mmCIF file of C-alpha atoms in Angstrom:
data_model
loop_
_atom_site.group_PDB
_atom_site.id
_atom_site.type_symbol
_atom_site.label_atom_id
_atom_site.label_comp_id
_atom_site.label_asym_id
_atom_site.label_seq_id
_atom_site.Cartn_x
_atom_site.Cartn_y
_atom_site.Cartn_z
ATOM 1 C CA UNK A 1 -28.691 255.967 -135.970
ATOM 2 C CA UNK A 2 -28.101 252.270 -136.811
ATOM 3 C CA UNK A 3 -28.745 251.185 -140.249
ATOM 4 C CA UNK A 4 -31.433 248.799 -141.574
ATOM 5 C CA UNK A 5 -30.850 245.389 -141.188
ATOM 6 C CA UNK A 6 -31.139 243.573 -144.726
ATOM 7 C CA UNK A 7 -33.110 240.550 -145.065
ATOM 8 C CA UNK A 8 -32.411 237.231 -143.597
ATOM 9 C CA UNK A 9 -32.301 234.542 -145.982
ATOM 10 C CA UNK A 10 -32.915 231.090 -145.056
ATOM 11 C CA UNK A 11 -32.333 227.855 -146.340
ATOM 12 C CA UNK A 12 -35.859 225.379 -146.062
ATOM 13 C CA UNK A 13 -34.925 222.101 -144.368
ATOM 14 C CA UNK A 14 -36.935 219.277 -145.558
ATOM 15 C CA UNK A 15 -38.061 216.406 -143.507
ATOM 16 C CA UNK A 16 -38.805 212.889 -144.436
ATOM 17 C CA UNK A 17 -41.973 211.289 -142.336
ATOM 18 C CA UNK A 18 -44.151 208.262 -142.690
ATOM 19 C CA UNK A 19 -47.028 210.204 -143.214
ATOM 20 C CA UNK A 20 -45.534 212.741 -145.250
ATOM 21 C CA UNK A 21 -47.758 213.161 -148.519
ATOM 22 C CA UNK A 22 -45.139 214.402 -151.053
ATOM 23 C CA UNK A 23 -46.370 217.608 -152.093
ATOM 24 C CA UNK A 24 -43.606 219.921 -150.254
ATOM 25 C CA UNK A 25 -41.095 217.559 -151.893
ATOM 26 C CA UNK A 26 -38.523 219.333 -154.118
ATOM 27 C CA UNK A 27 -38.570 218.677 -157.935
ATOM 28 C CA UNK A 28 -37.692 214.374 -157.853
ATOM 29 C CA UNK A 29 -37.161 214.621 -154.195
ATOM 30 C CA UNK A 30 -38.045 212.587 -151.326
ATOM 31 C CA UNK A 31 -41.881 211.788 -152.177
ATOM 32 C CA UNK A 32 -42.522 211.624 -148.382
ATOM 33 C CA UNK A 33 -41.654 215.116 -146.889
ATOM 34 C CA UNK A 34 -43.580 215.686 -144.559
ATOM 35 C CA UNK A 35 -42.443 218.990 -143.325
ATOM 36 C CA UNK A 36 -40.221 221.935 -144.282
ATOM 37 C CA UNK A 37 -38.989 224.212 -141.995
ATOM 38 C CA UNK A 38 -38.753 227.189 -143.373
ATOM 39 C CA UNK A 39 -37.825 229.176 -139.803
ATOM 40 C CA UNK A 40 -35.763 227.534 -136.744
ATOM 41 C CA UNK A 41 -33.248 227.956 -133.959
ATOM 42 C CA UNK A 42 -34.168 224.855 -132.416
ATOM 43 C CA UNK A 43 -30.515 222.841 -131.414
ATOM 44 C CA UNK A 44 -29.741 220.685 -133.434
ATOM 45 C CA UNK A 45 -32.691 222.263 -136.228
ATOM 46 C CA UNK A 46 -31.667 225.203 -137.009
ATOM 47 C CA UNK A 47 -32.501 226.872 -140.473
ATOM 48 C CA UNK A 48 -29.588 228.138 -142.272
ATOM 49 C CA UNK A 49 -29.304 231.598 -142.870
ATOM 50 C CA UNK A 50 -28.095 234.198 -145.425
ATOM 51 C CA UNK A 51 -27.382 237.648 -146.119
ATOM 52 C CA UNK A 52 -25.071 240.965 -145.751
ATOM 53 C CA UNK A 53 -25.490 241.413 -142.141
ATOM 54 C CA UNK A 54 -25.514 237.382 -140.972
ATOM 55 C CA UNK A 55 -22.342 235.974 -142.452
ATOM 56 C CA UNK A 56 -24.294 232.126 -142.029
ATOM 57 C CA UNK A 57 -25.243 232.693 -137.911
ATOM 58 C CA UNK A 58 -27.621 231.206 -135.907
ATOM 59 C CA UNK A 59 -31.013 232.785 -135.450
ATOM 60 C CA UNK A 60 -29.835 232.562 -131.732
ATOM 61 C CA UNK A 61 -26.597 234.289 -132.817
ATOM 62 C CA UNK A 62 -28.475 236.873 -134.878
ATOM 63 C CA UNK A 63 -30.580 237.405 -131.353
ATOM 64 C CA UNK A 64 -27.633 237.905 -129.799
ATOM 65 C CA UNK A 65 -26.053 240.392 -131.943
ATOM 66 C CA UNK A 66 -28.700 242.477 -133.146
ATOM 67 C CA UNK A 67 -31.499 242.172 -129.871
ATOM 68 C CA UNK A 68 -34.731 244.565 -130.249
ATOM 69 C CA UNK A 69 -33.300 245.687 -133.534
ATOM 70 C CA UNK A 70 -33.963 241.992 -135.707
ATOM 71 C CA UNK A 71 -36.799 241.022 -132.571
ATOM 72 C CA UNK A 72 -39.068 244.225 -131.805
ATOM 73 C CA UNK A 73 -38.778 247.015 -128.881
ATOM 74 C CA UNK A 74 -38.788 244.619 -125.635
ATOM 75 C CA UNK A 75 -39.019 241.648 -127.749
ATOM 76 C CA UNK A 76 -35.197 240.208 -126.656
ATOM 77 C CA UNK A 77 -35.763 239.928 -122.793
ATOM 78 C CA UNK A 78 -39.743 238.380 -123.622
ATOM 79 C CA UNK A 79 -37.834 235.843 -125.574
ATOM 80 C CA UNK A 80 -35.111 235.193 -123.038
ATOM 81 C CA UNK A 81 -32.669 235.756 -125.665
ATOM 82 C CA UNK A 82 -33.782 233.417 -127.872
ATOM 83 C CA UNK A 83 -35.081 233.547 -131.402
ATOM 84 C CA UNK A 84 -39.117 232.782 -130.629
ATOM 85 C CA UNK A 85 -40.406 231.169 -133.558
ATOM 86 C CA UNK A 86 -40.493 228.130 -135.625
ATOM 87 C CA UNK A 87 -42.364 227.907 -138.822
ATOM 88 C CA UNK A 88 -42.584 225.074 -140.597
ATOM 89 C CA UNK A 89 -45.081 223.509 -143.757
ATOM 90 C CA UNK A 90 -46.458 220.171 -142.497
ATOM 91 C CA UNK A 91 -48.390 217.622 -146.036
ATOM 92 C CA UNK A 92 -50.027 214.795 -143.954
ATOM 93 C CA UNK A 93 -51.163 211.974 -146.346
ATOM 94 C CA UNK A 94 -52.107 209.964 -142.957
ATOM 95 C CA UNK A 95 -53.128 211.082 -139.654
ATOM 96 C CA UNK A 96 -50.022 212.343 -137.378
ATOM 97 C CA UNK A 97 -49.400 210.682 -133.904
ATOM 98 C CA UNK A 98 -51.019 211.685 -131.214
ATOM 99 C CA UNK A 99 -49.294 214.279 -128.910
ATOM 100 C CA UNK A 100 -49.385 216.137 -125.873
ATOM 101 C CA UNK A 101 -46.900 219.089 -125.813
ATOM 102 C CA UNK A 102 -45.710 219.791 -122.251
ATOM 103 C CA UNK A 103 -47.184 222.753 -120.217
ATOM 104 C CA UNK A 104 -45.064 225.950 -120.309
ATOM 105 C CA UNK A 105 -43.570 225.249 -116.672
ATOM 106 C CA UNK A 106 -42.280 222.094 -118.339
ATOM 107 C CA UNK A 107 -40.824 224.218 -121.345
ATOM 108 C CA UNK A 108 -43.684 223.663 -123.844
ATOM 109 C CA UNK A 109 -44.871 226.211 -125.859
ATOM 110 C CA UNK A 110 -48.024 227.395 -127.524
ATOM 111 C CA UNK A 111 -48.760 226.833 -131.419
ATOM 112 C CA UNK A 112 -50.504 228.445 -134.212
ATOM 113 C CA UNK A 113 -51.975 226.419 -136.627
ATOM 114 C CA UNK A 114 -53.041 227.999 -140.216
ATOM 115 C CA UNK A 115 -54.305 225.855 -142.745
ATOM 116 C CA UNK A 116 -53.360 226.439 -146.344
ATOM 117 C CA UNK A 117 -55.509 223.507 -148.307
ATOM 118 C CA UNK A 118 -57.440 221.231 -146.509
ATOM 119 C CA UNK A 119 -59.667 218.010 -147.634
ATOM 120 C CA UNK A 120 -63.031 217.785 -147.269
ATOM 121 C CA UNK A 121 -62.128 215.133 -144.055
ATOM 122 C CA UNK A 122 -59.506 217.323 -142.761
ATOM 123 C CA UNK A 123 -59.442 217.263 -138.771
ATOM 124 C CA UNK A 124 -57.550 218.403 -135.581
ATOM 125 C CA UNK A 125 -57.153 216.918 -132.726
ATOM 126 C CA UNK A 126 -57.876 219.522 -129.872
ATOM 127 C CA UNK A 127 -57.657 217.722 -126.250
ATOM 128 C CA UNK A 128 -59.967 215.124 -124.909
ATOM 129 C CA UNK A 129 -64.242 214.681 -125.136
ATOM 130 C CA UNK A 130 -64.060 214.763 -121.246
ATOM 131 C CA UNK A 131 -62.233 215.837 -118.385
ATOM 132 C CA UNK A 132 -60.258 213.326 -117.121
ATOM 133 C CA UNK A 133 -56.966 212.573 -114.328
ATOM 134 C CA UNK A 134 -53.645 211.280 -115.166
ATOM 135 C CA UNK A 135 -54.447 208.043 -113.876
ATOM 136 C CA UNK A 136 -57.825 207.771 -116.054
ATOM 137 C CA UNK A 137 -55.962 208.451 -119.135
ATOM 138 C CA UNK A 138 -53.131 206.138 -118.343
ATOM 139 C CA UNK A 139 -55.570 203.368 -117.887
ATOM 140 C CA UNK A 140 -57.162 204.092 -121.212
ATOM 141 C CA UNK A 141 -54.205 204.045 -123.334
ATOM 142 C CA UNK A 142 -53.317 201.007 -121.664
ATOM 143 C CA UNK A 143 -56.599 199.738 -123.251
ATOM 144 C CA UNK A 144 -55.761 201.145 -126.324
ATOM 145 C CA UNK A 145 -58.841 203.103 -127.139
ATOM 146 C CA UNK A 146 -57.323 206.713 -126.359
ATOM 147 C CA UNK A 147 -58.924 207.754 -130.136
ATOM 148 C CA UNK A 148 -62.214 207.207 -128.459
ATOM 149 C CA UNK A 149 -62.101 209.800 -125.839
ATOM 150 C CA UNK A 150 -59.907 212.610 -128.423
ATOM 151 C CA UNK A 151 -62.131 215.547 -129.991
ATOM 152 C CA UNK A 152 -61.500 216.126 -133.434
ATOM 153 C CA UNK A 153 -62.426 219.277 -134.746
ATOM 154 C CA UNK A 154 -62.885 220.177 -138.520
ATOM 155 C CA UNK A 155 -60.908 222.167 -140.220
ATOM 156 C CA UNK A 156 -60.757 224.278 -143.596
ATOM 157 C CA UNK A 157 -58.673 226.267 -145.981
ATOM 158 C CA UNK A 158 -57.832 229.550 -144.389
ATOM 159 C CA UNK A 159 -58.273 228.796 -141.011
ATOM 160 C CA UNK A 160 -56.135 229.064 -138.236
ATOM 161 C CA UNK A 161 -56.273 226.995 -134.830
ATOM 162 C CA UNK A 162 -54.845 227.750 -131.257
ATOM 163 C CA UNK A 163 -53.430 225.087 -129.362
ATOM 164 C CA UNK A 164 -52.255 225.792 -126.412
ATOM 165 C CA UNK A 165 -48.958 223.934 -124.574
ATOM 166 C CA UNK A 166 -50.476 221.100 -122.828
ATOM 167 C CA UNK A 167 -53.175 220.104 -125.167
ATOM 168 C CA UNK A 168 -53.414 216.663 -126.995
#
């Protein structure tokens, strides 16, 4: 029988963004971090790691060497190989640009958010007021008054919101 595998340990990167509020800043850093990723194996991204076993790999790596043992029974060929998550602290002083993830067949992904503190005007953006096509919703960005047709749901501290790839 294989040994435990110790604890990763990884390093938080921290991201400067114009609507970043401050608060995840470290002591006199950037006052505008808007996000820290605490978890990553995106390219380019990923979170620096630490520890006995890990010798500074990749998450990816780590998947790689250690499968269903660091990932869960079945877990590794689910995940394609690849290390699954990213988890990352967002402080919005501003509203965040609108997006539309792309569908999974288009390599987007589904996303968890939990809320940690909230404002009393705290919202999320979850799809459109309507049904609409393509060529409706190209038209009214053209016009400029996609906020219009977006439905904005309230949220609070300790809640957690679904948002599944594809959805503005």
């Amino acid at each position: 029988m294989s040994r435990k595998l110790t604890p990763i340990r990884c390093t938080p990167q921290y991201y400067h963004k114009i609507w970043g509020g401050g608060r995840l800043a470290p002591t006199g850093g950037d006052q505008q971090v808007g996000e820290v990723w605490l978890l990553s194996a995106l390219a380019g991204q990923e979170t620096p790691t630490e520890g006995d076993d890990y010798e500074e790999a990749s998450l990816d790596a780590l998947v790689a060497r250690y499968g269903d043992r660091l990932l869960g029974q079945g877990q590794t060929a689910r995940c394609g190989g690849a290390f699954p998550l990213l988890i990352k602290l967002l402080d919005a002083a501003t509203d965040l640009s609108v997006q539309v993830h792309p569908s999974p067949q288009e390599g987007g992904k589904d996303e968890i958010w939990y809320f940690l503190e909230t404002e009393p005007t705290s919202r999320i953006c979850l799809g459109l007021t309507e049904p609409m096509s393509a060529d409706s919703l190209r038209d009214i960005t053209k016009r400029a008054t996609l906020m219009d047709y977006l439905h904005w749901e309230p949220v609070r501290t300790g809640e957690a919101i679904a948002l599944p790839a594809g959805t503005i």
